[in-house]
C-alpha positions in Angstrom: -9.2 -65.4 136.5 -7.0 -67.6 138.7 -8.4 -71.0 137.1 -8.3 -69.3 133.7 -4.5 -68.3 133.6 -3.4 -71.8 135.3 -4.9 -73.3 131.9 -3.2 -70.3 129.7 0.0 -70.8 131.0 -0.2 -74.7 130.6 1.7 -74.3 127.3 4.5 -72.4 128.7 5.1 -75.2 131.3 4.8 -77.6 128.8 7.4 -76.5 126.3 9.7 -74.6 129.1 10.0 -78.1 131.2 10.8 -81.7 131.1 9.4 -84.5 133.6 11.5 -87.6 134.4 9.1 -90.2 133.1 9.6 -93.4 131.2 9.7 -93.1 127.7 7.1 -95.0 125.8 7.9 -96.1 121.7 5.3 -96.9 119.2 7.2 -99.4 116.8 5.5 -100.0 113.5 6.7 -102.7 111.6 9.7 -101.9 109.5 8.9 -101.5 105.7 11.6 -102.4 103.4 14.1 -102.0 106.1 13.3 -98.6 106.9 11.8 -97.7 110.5 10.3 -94.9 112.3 9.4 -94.5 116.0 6.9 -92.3 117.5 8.7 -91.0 121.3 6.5 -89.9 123.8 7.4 -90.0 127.8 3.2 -90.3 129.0 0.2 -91.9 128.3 -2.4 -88.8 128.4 -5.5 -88.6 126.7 -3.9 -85.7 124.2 -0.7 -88.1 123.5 -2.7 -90.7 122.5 -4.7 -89.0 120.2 -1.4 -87.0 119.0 0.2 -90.7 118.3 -3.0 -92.4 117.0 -3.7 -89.6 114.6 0.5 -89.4 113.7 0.2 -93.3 113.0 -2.5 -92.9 110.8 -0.2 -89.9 108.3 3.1 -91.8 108.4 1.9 -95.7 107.7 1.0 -94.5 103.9 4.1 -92.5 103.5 6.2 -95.8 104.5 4.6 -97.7 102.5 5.5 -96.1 99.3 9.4 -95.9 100.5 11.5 -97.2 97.5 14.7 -98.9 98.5 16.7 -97.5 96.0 16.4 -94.7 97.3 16.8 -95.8 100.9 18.7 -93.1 103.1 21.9 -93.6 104.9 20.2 -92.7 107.9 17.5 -95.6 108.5 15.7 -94.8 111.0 13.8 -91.3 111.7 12.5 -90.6 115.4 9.4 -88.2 116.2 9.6 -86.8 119.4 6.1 -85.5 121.3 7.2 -83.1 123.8 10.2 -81.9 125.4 10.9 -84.3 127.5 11.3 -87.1 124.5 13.2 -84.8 122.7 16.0 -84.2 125.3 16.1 -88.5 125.8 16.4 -88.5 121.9 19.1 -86.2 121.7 21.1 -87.9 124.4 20.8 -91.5 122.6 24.2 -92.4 120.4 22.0 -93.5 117.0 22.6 -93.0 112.9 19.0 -91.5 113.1 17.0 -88.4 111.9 15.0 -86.5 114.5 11.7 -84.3 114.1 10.5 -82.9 117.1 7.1 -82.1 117.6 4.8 -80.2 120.3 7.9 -78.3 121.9 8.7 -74.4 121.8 10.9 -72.9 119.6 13.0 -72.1 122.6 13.1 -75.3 124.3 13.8 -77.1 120.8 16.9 -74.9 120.3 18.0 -74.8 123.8 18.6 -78.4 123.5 20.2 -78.7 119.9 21.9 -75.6 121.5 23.9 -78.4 123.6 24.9 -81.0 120.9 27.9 -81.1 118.1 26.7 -79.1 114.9 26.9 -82.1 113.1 24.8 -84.0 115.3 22.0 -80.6 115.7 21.8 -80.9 111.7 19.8 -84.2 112.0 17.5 -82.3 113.9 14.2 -80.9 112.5 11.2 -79.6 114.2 7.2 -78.3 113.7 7.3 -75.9 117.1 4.2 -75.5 119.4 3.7 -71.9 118.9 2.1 -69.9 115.9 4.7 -68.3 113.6 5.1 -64.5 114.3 4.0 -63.6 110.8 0.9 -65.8 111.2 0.3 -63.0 114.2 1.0 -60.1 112.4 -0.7 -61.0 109.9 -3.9 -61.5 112.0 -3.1 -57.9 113.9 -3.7 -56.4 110.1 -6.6 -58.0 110.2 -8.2 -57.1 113.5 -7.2 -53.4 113.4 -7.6 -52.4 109.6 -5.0 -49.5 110.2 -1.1 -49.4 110.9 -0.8 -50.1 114.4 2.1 -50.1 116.7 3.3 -53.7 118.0 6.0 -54.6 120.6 7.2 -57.5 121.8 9.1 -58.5 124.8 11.5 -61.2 124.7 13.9 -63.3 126.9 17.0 -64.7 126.4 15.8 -68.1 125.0 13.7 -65.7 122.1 16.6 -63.4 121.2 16.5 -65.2 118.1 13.2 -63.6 116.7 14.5 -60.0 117.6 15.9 -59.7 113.9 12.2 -60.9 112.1 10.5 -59.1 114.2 12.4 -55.6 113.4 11.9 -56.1 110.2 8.5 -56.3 110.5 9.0 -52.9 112.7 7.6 -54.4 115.7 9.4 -52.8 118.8 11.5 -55.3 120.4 12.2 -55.1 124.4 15.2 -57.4 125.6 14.2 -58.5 129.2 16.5 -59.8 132.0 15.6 -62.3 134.1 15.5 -60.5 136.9 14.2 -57.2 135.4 10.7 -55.6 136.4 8.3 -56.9 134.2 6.4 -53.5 135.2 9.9 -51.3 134.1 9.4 -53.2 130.5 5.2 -52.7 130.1 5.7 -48.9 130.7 8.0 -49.0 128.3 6.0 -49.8 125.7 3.1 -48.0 127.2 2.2 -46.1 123.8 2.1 -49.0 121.6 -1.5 -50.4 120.4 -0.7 -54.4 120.7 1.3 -56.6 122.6 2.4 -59.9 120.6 3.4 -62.5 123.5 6.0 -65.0 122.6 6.3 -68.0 124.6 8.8 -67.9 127.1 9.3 -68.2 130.9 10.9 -65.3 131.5 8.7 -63.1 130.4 5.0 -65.0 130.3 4.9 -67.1 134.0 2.4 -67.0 136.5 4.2 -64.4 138.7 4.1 -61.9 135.2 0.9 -63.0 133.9 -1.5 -60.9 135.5 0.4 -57.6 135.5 0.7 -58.2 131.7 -2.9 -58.8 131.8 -3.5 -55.5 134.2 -1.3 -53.1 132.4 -2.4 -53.8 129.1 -6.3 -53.6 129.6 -5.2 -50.2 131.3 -3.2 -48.5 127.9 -5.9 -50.3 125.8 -3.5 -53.0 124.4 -4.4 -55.9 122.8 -2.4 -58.9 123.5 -1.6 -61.3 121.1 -1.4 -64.5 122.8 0.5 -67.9 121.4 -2.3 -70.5 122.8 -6.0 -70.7 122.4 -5.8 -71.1 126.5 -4.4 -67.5 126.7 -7.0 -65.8 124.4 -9.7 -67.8 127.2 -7.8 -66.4 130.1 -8.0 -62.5 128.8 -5.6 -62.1 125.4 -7.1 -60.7 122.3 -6.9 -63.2 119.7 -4.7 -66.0 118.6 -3.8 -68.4 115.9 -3.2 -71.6 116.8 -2.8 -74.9 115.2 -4.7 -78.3 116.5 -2.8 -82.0 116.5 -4.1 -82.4 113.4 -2.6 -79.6 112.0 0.8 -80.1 113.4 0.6 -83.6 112.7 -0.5 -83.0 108.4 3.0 -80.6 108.7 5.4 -83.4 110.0 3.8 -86.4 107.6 4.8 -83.6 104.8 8.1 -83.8 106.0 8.9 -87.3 106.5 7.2 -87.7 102.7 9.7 -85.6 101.9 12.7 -86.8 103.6 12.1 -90.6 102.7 11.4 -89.4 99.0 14.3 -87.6 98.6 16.8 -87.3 101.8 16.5 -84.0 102.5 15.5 -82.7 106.0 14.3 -79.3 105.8 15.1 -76.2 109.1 13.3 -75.9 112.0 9.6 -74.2 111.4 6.7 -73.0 112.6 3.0 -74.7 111.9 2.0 -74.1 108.5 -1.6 -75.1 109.5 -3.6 -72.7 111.9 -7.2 -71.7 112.8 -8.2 -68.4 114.6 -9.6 -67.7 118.4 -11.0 -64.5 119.5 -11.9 -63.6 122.6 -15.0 -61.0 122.0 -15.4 -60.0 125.2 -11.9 -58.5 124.8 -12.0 -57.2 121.4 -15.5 -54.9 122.9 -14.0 -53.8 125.5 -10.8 -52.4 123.3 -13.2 -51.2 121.1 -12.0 -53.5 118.8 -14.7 -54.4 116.2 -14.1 -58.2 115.3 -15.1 -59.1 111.1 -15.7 -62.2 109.6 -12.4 -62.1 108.2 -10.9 -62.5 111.3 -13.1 -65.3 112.7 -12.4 -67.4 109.0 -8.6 -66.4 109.3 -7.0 -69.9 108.6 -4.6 -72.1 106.7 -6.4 -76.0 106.5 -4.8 -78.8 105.7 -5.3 -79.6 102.4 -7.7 -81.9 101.3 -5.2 -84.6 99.8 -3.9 -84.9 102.9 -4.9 -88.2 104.8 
């Protein structure tokens, strides 16, 4: 369990932290003046194959760029992680940012700290699923109206107003509060969806979460394949390919036309379920749910 839950709360570490490590720049050649930089701040085997496979999107889309409709902003950074995010955001450029690989949270946390002006040059694909993605899978596993709730920190206050109106429950937890206090709360609900941040999902909470909700019968709705292995119910969850087809969809459409579109959540998903889970919740796991994806289309490079 130990080993299991190290893995599953990988991804929280990952998006909730940043590491002091120098930042390493992929520079294509510039095409027709225009230039793009891929920002990472390690060499791992999974940034290399996030970069290599990123390369591969973006070269074709630059090569189409017209001048005449060059942007005022010539150069466009994609960020891999937080920790090249917060180095981009603290570099004076004329530049466009999309972020990539980093939570919701931490992406807002730091655009949270710049000028507005500066934040709307900001764009992002997040790490996590998008809630309605989840929902949308807890239809699917249950086949009846079920009762969800959600517990979230400060850094996820954001998602209270989505969330109620999709009538999930919503619990507001302070960072010092009983994580216990908050799972009897919501006791009587049928599913938990987790969200991912550090207050709430950490390796001190992880396990009660875990204990509690196999006790009330709960399914947990995790945000990373890793947590569905460590004892969630299910997930969706997008692979580097997947984020990657999202972000060259952007920069097509920013280079194209100029415009840089919100903040969002991957588009692109596939499904985990952990069965040994779903049995024991007597939760009866169709075909449906297995198959529940959105692939990247097949125009896509």
């Amino acid at each position: 369990m130990r080993t299991g839950l190290l893995a599953a709360l990988a991804a929280v570490a990952c998006c909730a932290s940043a590491h002091a490590t120098t930042t390493r720049e992929i520079k294509p050649d510039p095409v027709q003046g225009y230039r793009y930089q891929i920002v990472t701040t390690d060499d791992s085997a999974i940034t290399r194959r996030i970069v290599d496979d990123m390369v591969r999107r973006l070269v074709p889309v630059f090569a189409v760029f017209r001048t005449e409709l060059a942007q005022h902003r010539r150069m466009l950074y994609v960020t891999v992680g937080p920790a090249a995010l917060r180095e981009v955001a603290q570099r004076r450029c004329d530049c466009v940012v999309i972020s990539t690989f980093t939570s919701s949270q931490v992406v807002r946390s730091i655009l949270g700290t710049l000028p507005a002006a500066r934040a709307a040059l900001f764009t992002a694909v997040y790490a996590e699923p998008a809630p309605a993605d989840q929902l949308r899978l807890v239809a699917l596993l249950y086949r009846r109206p079920v009762r969800v709730a959600a517990i979230l920190g400060p850094d996820t206050a954001f998602l209270k107003p989505v969330l109620e109106n999709e009538h999930v429950n919503v619990l507001q937890a302070d960072p010092d509060e009983d994580i216990n206090r908050l799972l009897g709360q919501i006791a009587q609900t049928d599913v938990l969806l987790a969200l991912p941040d550090s207050a709430v999902y950490n390796t001190e909470n992880f396990r009660n979460i875990l204990l509690s909700t196999y006790r009330h019968k709960q399914g947990v709705i995790g945000f990373s394949a890793d947590m569905v292995k460590a004892g969630a119910l299910a997930t969706t969850y997008s692979e580097v390919e997947d984020i990657n087809a999202q972000v060259a969809e952007i920069v097509g459409s920013y280079v194209a036309g100029g415009e840089l579109p919100a903040p969002q959540f991957p588009r692109y998903f596939h499904t985990i379920v952990n069965e040994g889970v779903a049995r024991s919740l007597d939760v009866e796991v169709a075909d449906n749910v297995r198959n529940f994806a959105r692939p990247v289309p097949a125009h896509q490079p």
